[in-house]
Amino acid sequence: MAFHTIFVYGTLRKDQPNRPVVEPYLVSELGLGQIHGAMYDWGFCPAVTLEEDGIVVGEWIKVTEEGLARLDRLESYPTLYDRVVVEDLVNGIRGWVYCVPKERVKGDPRVESGDWVAYQANRLVARR
């Protein structure tokens, strides 16, 4: 059976709304990580481009072949998101990440921290 290592940075992270989509296919959680890129706020989810300087915070997971196919459908790959191999800046793990070309995020707010979970938590606090 084939397994795939994937870097998740938004709604697929632990305790986030789309995590249940991946859980049936989850083989292992490999821990936190960081990749080179820039994160943008699309409202309902983040988008990452690898064409800009910055750090994107996320988690590394390993999924089954069926899990990768399910994530491809969720991420509308290859129509909306691309899927490319990246390497973690700290621990050297390599795997897939879903990203978009720089022109797709033009005009969208940048998530300067590169951490969607922290960004969402700060937005909730700011609304109170």
Short mmCIF file of N, CA and C in Angstrom, two decimals:
data_model
loop_
_atom_site.label_atom_id
_atom_site.label_comp_id
_atom_site.label_asym_id
_atom_site.label_seq_id
_atom_site.Cartn_x
_atom_site.Cartn_y
_atom_site.Cartn_z
N MET A 1 0.85 -1.19 0.00
CA MET A 1 0.00 0.00 0.00
C MET A 1 0.89 1.25 0.00
N ALA A 2 0.54 2.21 -0.84
CA ALA A 2 1.30 3.46 -0.94
C ALA A 2 0.81 4.47 0.09
N PHE A 3 1.76 5.17 0.67
CA PHE A 3 1.44 6.25 1.60
C PHE A 3 2.03 7.55 1.07
N HIS A 4 1.40 8.65 1.43
CA HIS A 4 1.83 9.96 0.96
C HIS A 4 1.99 10.91 2.13
N THR A 5 3.10 11.63 2.14
CA THR A 5 3.37 12.63 3.17
C THR A 5 2.87 13.97 2.64
N ILE A 6 2.09 14.66 3.49
CA ILE A 6 1.45 15.91 3.07
C ILE A 6 1.62 16.96 4.16
N PHE A 7 1.92 18.17 3.73
CA PHE A 7 1.99 19.32 4.63
C PHE A 7 0.64 20.03 4.59
N VAL A 8 -0.05 20.06 5.73
CA VAL A 8 -1.35 20.75 5.83
C VAL A 8 -1.17 22.00 6.68
N TYR A 9 -1.75 23.11 6.25
CA TYR A 9 -1.49 24.39 6.90
C TYR A 9 -2.75 25.16 7.29
N GLY A 10 -3.92 24.65 6.94
CA GLY A 10 -5.14 25.42 7.20
C GLY A 10 -6.22 24.60 7.84
N THR A 11 -7.32 24.44 7.13
CA THR A 11 -8.50 23.78 7.69
C THR A 11 -8.33 22.28 7.86
N LEU A 12 -7.22 21.71 7.40
CA LEU A 12 -6.95 20.29 7.59
C LEU A 12 -6.06 20.02 8.81
N ARG A 13 -5.60 21.08 9.46
CA ARG A 13 -4.79 20.89 10.66
C ARG A 13 -5.64 20.33 11.80
N LYS A 14 -4.97 19.79 12.80
CA LYS A 14 -5.65 19.20 13.95
C LYS A 14 -6.60 20.22 14.58
N ASP A 15 -7.80 19.76 14.91
CA ASP A 15 -8.86 20.57 15.53
C ASP A 15 -9.42 21.65 14.61
N GLN A 16 -9.20 21.54 13.32
CA GLN A 16 -9.76 22.48 12.37
C GLN A 16 -10.92 21.82 11.62
N PRO A 17 -11.79 22.62 10.97
CA PRO A 17 -13.06 22.11 10.44
C PRO A 17 -12.97 20.98 9.42
N ASN A 18 -11.94 20.94 8.59
CA ASN A 18 -11.85 19.88 7.58
C ASN A 18 -11.02 18.68 8.01
N ARG A 19 -10.52 18.68 9.24
CA ARG A 19 -9.71 17.55 9.70
C ARG A 19 -10.47 16.22 9.60
N PRO A 20 -11.79 16.17 9.92
CA PRO A 20 -12.52 14.90 9.79
C PRO A 20 -12.49 14.30 8.38
N VAL A 21 -12.28 15.12 7.37
CA VAL A 21 -12.20 14.63 5.99
C VAL A 21 -11.01 13.69 5.83
N VAL A 22 -9.90 14.01 6.45
CA VAL A 22 -8.66 13.24 6.28
C VAL A 22 -8.50 12.12 7.31
N GLU A 23 -9.16 12.22 8.44
CA GLU A 23 -8.93 11.26 9.53
C GLU A 23 -9.13 9.79 9.14
N PRO A 24 -10.12 9.42 8.33
CA PRO A 24 -10.26 8.01 7.97
C PRO A 24 -9.06 7.45 7.19
N TYR A 25 -8.27 8.31 6.60
CA TYR A 25 -7.15 7.92 5.76
C TYR A 25 -5.79 8.19 6.40
N LEU A 26 -5.81 8.70 7.62
CA LEU A 26 -4.60 9.10 8.32
C LEU A 26 -3.81 7.88 8.79
N VAL A 27 -2.57 7.80 8.36
CA VAL A 27 -1.68 6.72 8.77
C VAL A 27 -0.88 7.16 9.99
N SER A 28 -0.36 8.40 9.95
CA SER A 28 0.39 8.92 11.09
C SER A 28 0.48 10.44 11.01
N GLU A 29 0.70 11.03 12.18
CA GLU A 29 0.96 12.46 12.30
C GLU A 29 2.45 12.60 12.55
N LEU A 30 3.12 13.38 11.71
CA LEU A 30 4.57 13.48 11.78
C LEU A 30 5.04 14.72 12.54
N GLY A 31 4.12 15.59 12.94
CA GLY A 31 4.48 16.75 13.74
C GLY A 31 4.39 18.06 13.00
N LEU A 32 4.70 19.11 13.75
CA LEU A 32 4.67 20.47 13.21
C LEU A 32 5.82 20.69 12.24
N GLY A 33 5.62 21.68 11.39
CA GLY A 33 6.67 22.01 10.44
C GLY A 33 6.51 23.40 9.88
N GLN A 34 7.46 23.78 9.05
CA GLN A 34 7.46 25.08 8.38
C GLN A 34 8.00 24.91 6.98
N ILE A 35 7.37 25.59 6.04
CA ILE A 35 7.87 25.61 4.67
C ILE A 35 8.02 27.05 4.22
N HIS A 36 8.76 27.23 3.16
CA HIS A 36 8.94 28.55 2.55
C HIS A 36 7.70 28.89 1.73
N GLY A 37 7.16 30.10 1.91
CA GLY A 37 6.02 30.54 1.13
C GLY A 37 5.29 31.66 1.83
N ALA A 38 4.16 32.04 1.28
CA ALA A 38 3.34 33.10 1.85
C ALA A 38 1.89 32.63 1.90
N MET A 39 1.22 32.96 2.99
CA MET A 39 -0.17 32.55 3.21
C MET A 39 -1.11 33.75 3.04
N TYR A 40 -2.26 33.48 2.43
CA TYR A 40 -3.28 34.51 2.22
C TYR A 40 -4.63 34.02 2.73
N ASP A 41 -5.45 34.98 3.14
CA ASP A 41 -6.77 34.70 3.70
C ASP A 41 -7.81 34.77 2.60
N TRP A 42 -8.43 33.61 2.32
CA TRP A 42 -9.54 33.55 1.37
C TRP A 42 -10.87 33.54 2.10
N GLY A 43 -10.88 33.86 3.38
CA GLY A 43 -12.11 33.91 4.16
C GLY A 43 -12.45 32.58 4.78
N PHE A 44 -12.82 31.62 3.98
CA PHE A 44 -13.21 30.30 4.46
C PHE A 44 -12.02 29.38 4.64
N CYS A 45 -10.89 29.73 4.03
CA CYS A 45 -9.68 28.91 4.13
C CYS A 45 -8.48 29.75 3.69
N PRO A 46 -7.28 29.27 3.98
CA PRO A 46 -6.09 29.98 3.50
C PRO A 46 -5.65 29.46 2.14
N ALA A 47 -4.85 30.24 1.49
CA ALA A 47 -4.16 29.81 0.27
C ALA A 47 -2.69 30.14 0.44
N VAL A 48 -1.84 29.28 -0.07
CA VAL A 48 -0.40 29.48 0.04
C VAL A 48 0.20 29.54 -1.35
N THR A 49 1.09 30.50 -1.54
CA THR A 49 1.89 30.56 -2.75
C THR A 49 3.34 30.32 -2.35
N LEU A 50 4.04 29.57 -3.16
CA LEU A 50 5.45 29.28 -2.90
C LEU A 50 6.36 30.28 -3.59
N GLU A 51 5.76 31.25 -4.27
CA GLU A 51 6.52 32.21 -5.08
C GLU A 51 6.90 33.48 -4.33
N GLU A 52 6.65 33.52 -3.01
CA GLU A 52 6.98 34.70 -2.21
C GLU A 52 7.75 34.28 -0.98
N ASP A 53 8.53 35.24 -0.45
CA ASP A 53 9.28 34.98 0.78
C ASP A 53 8.35 34.97 1.98
N GLY A 54 8.65 34.11 2.91
CA GLY A 54 7.89 34.01 4.14
C GLY A 54 7.96 32.58 4.66
N ILE A 55 7.29 32.39 5.78
CA ILE A 55 7.23 31.08 6.44
C ILE A 55 5.77 30.69 6.58
N VAL A 56 5.46 29.45 6.24
CA VAL A 56 4.13 28.90 6.43
C VAL A 56 4.24 27.80 7.48
N VAL A 57 3.41 27.90 8.50
CA VAL A 57 3.40 26.95 9.60
C VAL A 57 2.31 25.92 9.36
N GLY A 58 2.61 24.67 9.64
CA GLY A 58 1.61 23.63 9.45
C GLY A 58 2.00 22.34 10.13
N GLU A 59 1.39 21.27 9.66
CA GLU A 59 1.63 19.94 10.22
C GLU A 59 1.89 18.97 9.08
N TRP A 60 2.74 17.99 9.35
CA TRP A 60 3.01 16.92 8.41
C TRP A 60 2.19 15.71 8.79
N ILE A 61 1.49 15.16 7.80
CA ILE A 61 0.72 13.95 8.02
C ILE A 61 1.06 12.93 6.94
N LYS A 62 0.76 11.69 7.22
CA LYS A 62 0.92 10.63 6.22
C LYS A 62 -0.43 10.01 6.01
N VAL A 63 -0.85 9.88 4.74
CA VAL A 63 -2.16 9.35 4.40
C VAL A 63 -2.02 8.22 3.38
N THR A 64 -3.09 7.44 3.24
CA THR A 64 -3.15 6.37 2.25
C THR A 64 -3.34 6.94 0.85
N GLU A 65 -3.25 6.08 -0.14
CA GLU A 65 -3.51 6.47 -1.53
C GLU A 65 -4.93 7.04 -1.66
N GLU A 66 -5.88 6.39 -0.99
CA GLU A 66 -7.27 6.88 -1.01
C GLU A 66 -7.37 8.25 -0.35
N GLY A 67 -6.57 8.45 0.68
CA GLY A 67 -6.55 9.75 1.36
C GLY A 67 -6.06 10.86 0.46
N LEU A 68 -5.03 10.57 -0.32
CA LEU A 68 -4.53 11.57 -1.26
C LEU A 68 -5.60 11.90 -2.30
N ALA A 69 -6.28 10.88 -2.80
CA ALA A 69 -7.36 11.12 -3.77
C ALA A 69 -8.48 11.96 -3.16
N ARG A 70 -8.81 11.69 -1.90
CA ARG A 70 -9.86 12.46 -1.22
C ARG A 70 -9.43 13.92 -1.03
N LEU A 71 -8.17 14.13 -0.66
CA LEU A 71 -7.66 15.49 -0.50
C LEU A 71 -7.61 16.21 -1.84
N ASP A 72 -7.25 15.50 -2.91
CA ASP A 72 -7.28 16.12 -4.24
C ASP A 72 -8.67 16.65 -4.57
N ARG A 73 -9.70 15.88 -4.23
CA ARG A 73 -11.08 16.34 -4.48
C ARG A 73 -11.41 17.55 -3.60
N LEU A 74 -11.06 17.48 -2.32
CA LEU A 74 -11.35 18.59 -1.40
C LEU A 74 -10.68 19.88 -1.87
N GLU A 75 -9.46 19.76 -2.33
CA GLU A 75 -8.68 20.94 -2.73
C GLU A 75 -8.89 21.32 -4.19
N SER A 76 -9.81 20.64 -4.87
CA SER A 76 -10.08 20.90 -6.29
C SER A 76 -8.79 20.91 -7.12
N TYR A 77 -7.96 19.92 -6.85
CA TYR A 77 -6.72 19.74 -7.61
C TYR A 77 -7.03 19.00 -8.90
N PRO A 78 -6.58 19.47 -10.02
CA PRO A 78 -5.65 20.58 -10.28
C PRO A 78 -6.34 21.87 -10.73
N THR A 79 -7.64 21.97 -10.58
CA THR A 79 -8.37 23.15 -11.05
C THR A 79 -8.10 24.40 -10.20
N LEU A 80 -8.20 24.27 -8.88
CA LEU A 80 -8.01 25.42 -7.99
C LEU A 80 -6.60 25.44 -7.41
N TYR A 81 -6.23 24.34 -6.75
CA TYR A 81 -4.90 24.25 -6.13
C TYR A 81 -4.00 23.36 -6.99
N ASP A 82 -2.70 23.67 -6.93
CA ASP A 82 -1.67 22.79 -7.46
C ASP A 82 -1.20 21.90 -6.32
N ARG A 83 -0.52 20.82 -6.64
CA ARG A 83 0.07 19.97 -5.60
C ARG A 83 1.52 19.75 -5.99
N VAL A 84 2.44 20.22 -5.13
CA VAL A 84 3.87 20.11 -5.42
C VAL A 84 4.61 19.58 -4.20
N VAL A 85 5.80 19.07 -4.43
CA VAL A 85 6.64 18.57 -3.34
C VAL A 85 7.45 19.72 -2.75
N VAL A 86 7.45 19.78 -1.41
CA VAL A 86 8.23 20.78 -0.68
C VAL A 86 9.05 20.07 0.40
N GLU A 87 10.00 20.81 0.95
CA GLU A 87 10.82 20.28 2.04
C GLU A 87 10.69 21.20 3.25
N ASP A 88 10.54 20.58 4.41
CA ASP A 88 10.42 21.34 5.64
C ASP A 88 11.73 22.09 5.92
N LEU A 89 11.60 23.31 6.41
CA LEU A 89 12.76 24.15 6.68
C LEU A 89 13.52 23.73 7.92
N VAL A 90 12.88 22.99 8.82
CA VAL A 90 13.50 22.64 10.09
C VAL A 90 13.93 21.18 10.14
N ASN A 91 13.00 20.27 9.81
CA ASN A 91 13.28 18.85 10.02
C ASN A 91 13.56 18.06 8.73
N GLY A 92 13.51 18.71 7.59
CA GLY A 92 13.88 18.05 6.34
C GLY A 92 12.85 17.09 5.77
N ILE A 93 11.67 16.98 6.38
CA ILE A 93 10.63 16.12 5.82
C ILE A 93 10.25 16.65 4.45
N ARG A 94 10.01 15.75 3.52
CA ARG A 94 9.57 16.13 2.17
C ARG A 94 8.20 15.53 1.90
N GLY A 95 7.37 16.28 1.21
CA GLY A 95 6.05 15.77 0.87
C GLY A 95 5.26 16.79 0.06
N TRP A 96 4.02 16.43 -0.20
CA TRP A 96 3.12 17.27 -0.99
C TRP A 96 2.60 18.44 -0.17
N VAL A 97 2.32 19.54 -0.87
CA VAL A 97 1.57 20.66 -0.32
C VAL A 97 0.65 21.18 -1.43
N TYR A 98 -0.53 21.62 -1.03
CA TYR A 98 -1.46 22.25 -1.97
C TYR A 98 -1.19 23.74 -1.95
N CYS A 99 -0.95 24.31 -3.13
CA CYS A 99 -0.60 25.72 -3.23
C CYS A 99 -1.23 26.32 -4.49
N VAL A 100 -1.12 27.63 -4.61
CA VAL A 100 -1.68 28.33 -5.76
C VAL A 100 -0.62 29.25 -6.36
N PRO A 101 -0.75 29.59 -7.64
CA PRO A 101 0.16 30.57 -8.23
C PRO A 101 -0.06 31.94 -7.59
N LYS A 102 0.98 32.73 -7.58
CA LYS A 102 0.95 34.06 -6.95
C LYS A 102 -0.21 34.92 -7.45
N GLU A 103 -0.53 34.83 -8.73
CA GLU A 103 -1.60 35.69 -9.27
C GLU A 103 -2.98 35.36 -8.68
N ARG A 104 -3.16 34.17 -8.15
CA ARG A 104 -4.46 33.79 -7.55
C ARG A 104 -4.72 34.48 -6.21
N VAL A 105 -3.68 35.00 -5.56
CA VAL A 105 -3.86 35.64 -4.25
C VAL A 105 -3.73 37.16 -4.33
N LYS A 106 -3.61 37.67 -5.54
CA LYS A 106 -3.47 39.11 -5.73
C LYS A 106 -4.68 39.83 -5.12
N GLY A 107 -4.40 40.77 -4.21
CA GLY A 107 -5.45 41.55 -3.57
C GLY A 107 -6.03 40.93 -2.31
N ASP A 108 -5.69 39.67 -2.01
CA ASP A 108 -6.18 39.03 -0.79
C ASP A 108 -5.29 39.41 0.39
N PRO A 109 -5.86 39.45 1.61
CA PRO A 109 -5.04 39.80 2.78
C PRO A 109 -4.00 38.73 3.08
N ARG A 110 -2.79 39.17 3.33
CA ARG A 110 -1.72 38.23 3.67
C ARG A 110 -1.77 37.91 5.16
N VAL A 111 -1.57 36.65 5.49
CA VAL A 111 -1.47 36.20 6.88
C VAL A 111 0.01 36.28 7.23
N GLU A 112 0.42 37.39 7.83
CA GLU A 112 1.84 37.66 8.06
C GLU A 112 2.52 36.60 8.92
N SER A 113 1.80 36.05 9.89
CA SER A 113 2.40 35.04 10.77
C SER A 113 2.63 33.72 10.04
N GLY A 114 1.89 33.49 8.95
CA GLY A 114 1.98 32.23 8.25
C GLY A 114 1.35 31.07 8.99
N ASP A 115 0.64 31.37 10.07
CA ASP A 115 0.02 30.34 10.91
C ASP A 115 -1.49 30.55 10.93
N TRP A 116 -2.23 29.73 10.17
CA TRP A 116 -3.66 29.89 10.05
C TRP A 116 -4.39 29.70 11.39
N VAL A 117 -3.96 28.74 12.19
CA VAL A 117 -4.62 28.46 13.47
C VAL A 117 -4.49 29.67 14.39
N ALA A 118 -3.29 30.21 14.52
CA ALA A 118 -3.08 31.40 15.36
C ALA A 118 -3.84 32.60 14.80
N TYR A 119 -3.84 32.74 13.51
CA TYR A 119 -4.52 33.85 12.83
C TYR A 119 -6.03 33.79 13.11
N GLN A 120 -6.61 32.60 12.99
CA GLN A 120 -8.03 32.43 13.27
C GLN A 120 -8.35 32.72 14.74
N ALA A 121 -7.51 32.26 15.64
CA ALA A 121 -7.71 32.51 17.08
C ALA A 121 -7.67 34.01 17.36
N ASN A 122 -6.76 34.73 16.74
CA ASN A 122 -6.66 36.18 16.93
C ASN A 122 -7.86 36.91 16.37
N ARG A 123 -8.42 36.40 15.27
CA ARG A 123 -9.63 37.02 14.70
C ARG A 123 -10.81 36.84 15.64
N LEU A 124 -10.92 35.69 16.27
CA LEU A 124 -12.01 35.46 17.22
C LEU A 124 -11.91 36.39 18.41
N VAL A 125 -10.70 36.57 18.92
CA VAL A 125 -10.47 37.48 20.05
C VAL A 125 -10.79 38.91 19.67
N ALA A 126 -10.42 39.32 18.47
CA ALA A 126 -10.65 40.68 18.00
C ALA A 126 -12.14 40.97 17.84
N ARG A 127 -12.95 39.95 17.56
CA ARG A 127 -14.39 40.15 17.38
C ARG A 127 -15.13 40.35 18.71
N ARG A 128 -14.51 39.92 19.78
CA ARG A 128 -15.18 40.01 21.10
C ARG A 128 -15.13 41.40 21.65
#
